PDB file of C-alpha atoms in Angstrom:
ATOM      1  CA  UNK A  12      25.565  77.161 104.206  1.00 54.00           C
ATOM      2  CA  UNK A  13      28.767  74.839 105.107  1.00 50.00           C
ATOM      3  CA  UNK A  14      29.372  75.728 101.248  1.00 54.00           C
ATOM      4  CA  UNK A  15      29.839  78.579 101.635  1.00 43.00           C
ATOM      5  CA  UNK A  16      31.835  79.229 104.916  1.00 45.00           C
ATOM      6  CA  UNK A  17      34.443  76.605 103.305  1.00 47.00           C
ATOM      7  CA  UNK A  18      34.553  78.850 100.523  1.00 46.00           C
ATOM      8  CA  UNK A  19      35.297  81.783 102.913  1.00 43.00           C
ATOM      9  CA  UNK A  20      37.653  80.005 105.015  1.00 48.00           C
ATOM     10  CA  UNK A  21      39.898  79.192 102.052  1.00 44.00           C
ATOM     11  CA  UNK A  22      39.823  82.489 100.899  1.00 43.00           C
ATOM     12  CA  UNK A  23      41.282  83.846 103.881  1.00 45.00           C
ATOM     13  CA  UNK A  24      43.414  81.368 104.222  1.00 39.00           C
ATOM     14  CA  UNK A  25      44.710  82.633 100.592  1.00 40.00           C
ATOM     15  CA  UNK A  26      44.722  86.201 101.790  1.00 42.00           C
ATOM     16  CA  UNK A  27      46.618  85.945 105.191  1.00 41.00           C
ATOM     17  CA  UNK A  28      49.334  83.499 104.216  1.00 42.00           C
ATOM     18  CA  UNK A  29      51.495  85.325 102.106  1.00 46.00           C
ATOM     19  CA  UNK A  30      51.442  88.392 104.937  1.00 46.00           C
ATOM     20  CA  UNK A  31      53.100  85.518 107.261  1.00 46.00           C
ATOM     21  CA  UNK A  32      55.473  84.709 105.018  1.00 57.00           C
ATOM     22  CA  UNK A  33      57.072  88.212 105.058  1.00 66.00           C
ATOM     23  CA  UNK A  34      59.743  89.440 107.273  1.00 77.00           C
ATOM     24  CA  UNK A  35      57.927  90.603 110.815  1.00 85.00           C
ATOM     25  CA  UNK A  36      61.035  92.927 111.640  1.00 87.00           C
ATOM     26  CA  UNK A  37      60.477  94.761 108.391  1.00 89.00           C
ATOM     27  CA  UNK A  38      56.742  94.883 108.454  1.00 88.00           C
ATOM     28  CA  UNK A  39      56.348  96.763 111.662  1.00 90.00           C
ATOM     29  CA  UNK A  40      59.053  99.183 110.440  1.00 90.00           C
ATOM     30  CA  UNK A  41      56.977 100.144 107.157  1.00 90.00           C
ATOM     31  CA  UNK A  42      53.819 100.268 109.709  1.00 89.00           C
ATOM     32  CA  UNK A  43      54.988 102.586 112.697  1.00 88.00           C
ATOM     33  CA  UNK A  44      55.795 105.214 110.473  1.00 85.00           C
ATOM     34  CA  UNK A  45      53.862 107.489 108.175  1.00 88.00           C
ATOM     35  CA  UNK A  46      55.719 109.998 105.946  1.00 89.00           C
ATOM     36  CA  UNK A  47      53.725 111.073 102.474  1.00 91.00           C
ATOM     37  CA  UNK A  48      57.323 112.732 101.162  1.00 92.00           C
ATOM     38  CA  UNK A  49      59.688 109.503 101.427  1.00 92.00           C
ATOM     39  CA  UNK A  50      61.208 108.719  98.339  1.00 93.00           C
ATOM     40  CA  UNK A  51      62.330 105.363  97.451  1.00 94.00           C
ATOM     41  CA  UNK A  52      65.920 106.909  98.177  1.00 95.00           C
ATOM     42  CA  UNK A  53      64.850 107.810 101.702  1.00 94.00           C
ATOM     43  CA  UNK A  54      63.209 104.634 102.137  1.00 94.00           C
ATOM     44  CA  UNK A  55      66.283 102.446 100.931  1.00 95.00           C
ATOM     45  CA  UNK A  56      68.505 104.954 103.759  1.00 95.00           C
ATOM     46  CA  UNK A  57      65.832 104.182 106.672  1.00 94.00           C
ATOM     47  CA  UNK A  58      66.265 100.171 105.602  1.00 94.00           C
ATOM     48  CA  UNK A  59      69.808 100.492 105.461  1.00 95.00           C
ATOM     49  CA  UNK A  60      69.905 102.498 109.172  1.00 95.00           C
ATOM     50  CA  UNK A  61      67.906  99.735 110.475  1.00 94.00           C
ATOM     51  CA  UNK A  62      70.145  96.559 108.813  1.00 93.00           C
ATOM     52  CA  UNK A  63      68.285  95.433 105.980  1.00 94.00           C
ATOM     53  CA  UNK A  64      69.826  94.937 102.692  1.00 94.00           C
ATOM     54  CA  UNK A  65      68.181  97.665 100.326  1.00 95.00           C
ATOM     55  CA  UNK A  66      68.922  99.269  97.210  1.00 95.00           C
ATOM     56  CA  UNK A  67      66.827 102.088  95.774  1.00 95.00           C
ATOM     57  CA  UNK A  68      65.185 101.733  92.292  1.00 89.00           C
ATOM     58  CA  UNK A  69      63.111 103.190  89.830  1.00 89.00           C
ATOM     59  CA  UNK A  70      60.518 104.168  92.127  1.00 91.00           C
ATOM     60  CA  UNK A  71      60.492 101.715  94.209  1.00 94.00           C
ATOM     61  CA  UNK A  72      63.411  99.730  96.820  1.00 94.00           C
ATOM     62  CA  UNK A  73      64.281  96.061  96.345  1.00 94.00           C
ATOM     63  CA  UNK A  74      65.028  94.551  99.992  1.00 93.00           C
ATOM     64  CA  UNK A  75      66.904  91.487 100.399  1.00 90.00           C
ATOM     65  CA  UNK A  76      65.936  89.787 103.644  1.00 85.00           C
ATOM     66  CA  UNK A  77      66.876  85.903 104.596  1.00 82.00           C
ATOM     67  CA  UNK A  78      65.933  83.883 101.524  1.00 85.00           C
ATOM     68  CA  UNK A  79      63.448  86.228 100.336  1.00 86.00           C
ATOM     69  CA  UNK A  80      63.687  89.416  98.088  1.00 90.00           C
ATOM     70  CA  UNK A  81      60.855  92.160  98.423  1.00 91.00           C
ATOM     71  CA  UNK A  82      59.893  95.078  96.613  1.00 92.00           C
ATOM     72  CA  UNK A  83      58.682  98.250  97.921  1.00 92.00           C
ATOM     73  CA  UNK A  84      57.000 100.944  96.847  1.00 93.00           C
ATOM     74  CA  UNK A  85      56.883 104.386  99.316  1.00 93.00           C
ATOM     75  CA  UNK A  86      52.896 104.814  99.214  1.00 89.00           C
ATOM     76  CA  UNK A  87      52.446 108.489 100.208  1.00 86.00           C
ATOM     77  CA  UNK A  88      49.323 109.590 101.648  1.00 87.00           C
ATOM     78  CA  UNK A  89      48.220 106.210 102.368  1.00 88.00           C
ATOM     79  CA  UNK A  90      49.453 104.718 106.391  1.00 87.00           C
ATOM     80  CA  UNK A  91      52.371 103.347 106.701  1.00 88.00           C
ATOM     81  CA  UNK A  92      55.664 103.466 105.010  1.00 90.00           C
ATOM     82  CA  UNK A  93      55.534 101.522 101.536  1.00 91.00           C
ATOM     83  CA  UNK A  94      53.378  98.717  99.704  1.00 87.00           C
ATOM     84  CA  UNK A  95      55.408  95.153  99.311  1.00 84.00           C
ATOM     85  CA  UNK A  96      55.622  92.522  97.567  1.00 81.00           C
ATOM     86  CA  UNK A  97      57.800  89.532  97.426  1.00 72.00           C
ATOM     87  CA  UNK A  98      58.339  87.094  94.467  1.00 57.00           C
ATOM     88  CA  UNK A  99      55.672  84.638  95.818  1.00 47.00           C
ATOM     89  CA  UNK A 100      52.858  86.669  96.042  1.00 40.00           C
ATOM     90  CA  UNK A 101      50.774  89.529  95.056  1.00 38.00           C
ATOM     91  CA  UNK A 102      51.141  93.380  96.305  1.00 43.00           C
ATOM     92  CA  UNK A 103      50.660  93.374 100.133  1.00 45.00           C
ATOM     93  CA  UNK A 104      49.383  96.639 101.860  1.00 45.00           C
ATOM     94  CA  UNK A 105      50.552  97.081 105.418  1.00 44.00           C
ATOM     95  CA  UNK A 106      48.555  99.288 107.575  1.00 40.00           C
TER      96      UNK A 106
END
């Protein structure tokens, strides 16, 4: 039994800390909006309205934020704005 909840608590604590390492100001912009259109060119212009450092790609927007580089991908009909990543962990969905 303790086996077991160990196992779960170090999974989650695997799961929720690379969400804390990225940028808060930038992950409630790509969750208070939904818009199954946006590009990764209209994506890179909202960053860019809102001061982040962001260049549209092939598909997908590379923000520079701080120390830390993300990459975004606009994620349709999914909520919220975009998936991201950052070089330190694995494809984060925000909600």
């Amino acid at each position: 039994m303790y086996r077991c909840m160990n196992v779960l608590s170090l999974a989650m604590l695997v799961l929720l800390i690379p969400a804390s390492c990225v940028d808060t100001g930038l992950m409630e912009l790509l969750s208070s909006y939904d818009d199954p259109l946006m590009t990764s060119l209209d994506l890179a212009f909202l960053l860019v309205t809102h001061g982040y450092n962001a260049t549209p790609g092939n598909g997908c927007v590379v923000v520079v934020a701080g120390n830390s580089t993300y990459t975004l991908v606009p994620n349709g009909e999914r909520p919220g704005l975009a998936d991201i990543s950052d070089s330190k962990s694995s494809s984060l969905t925000f909600n």
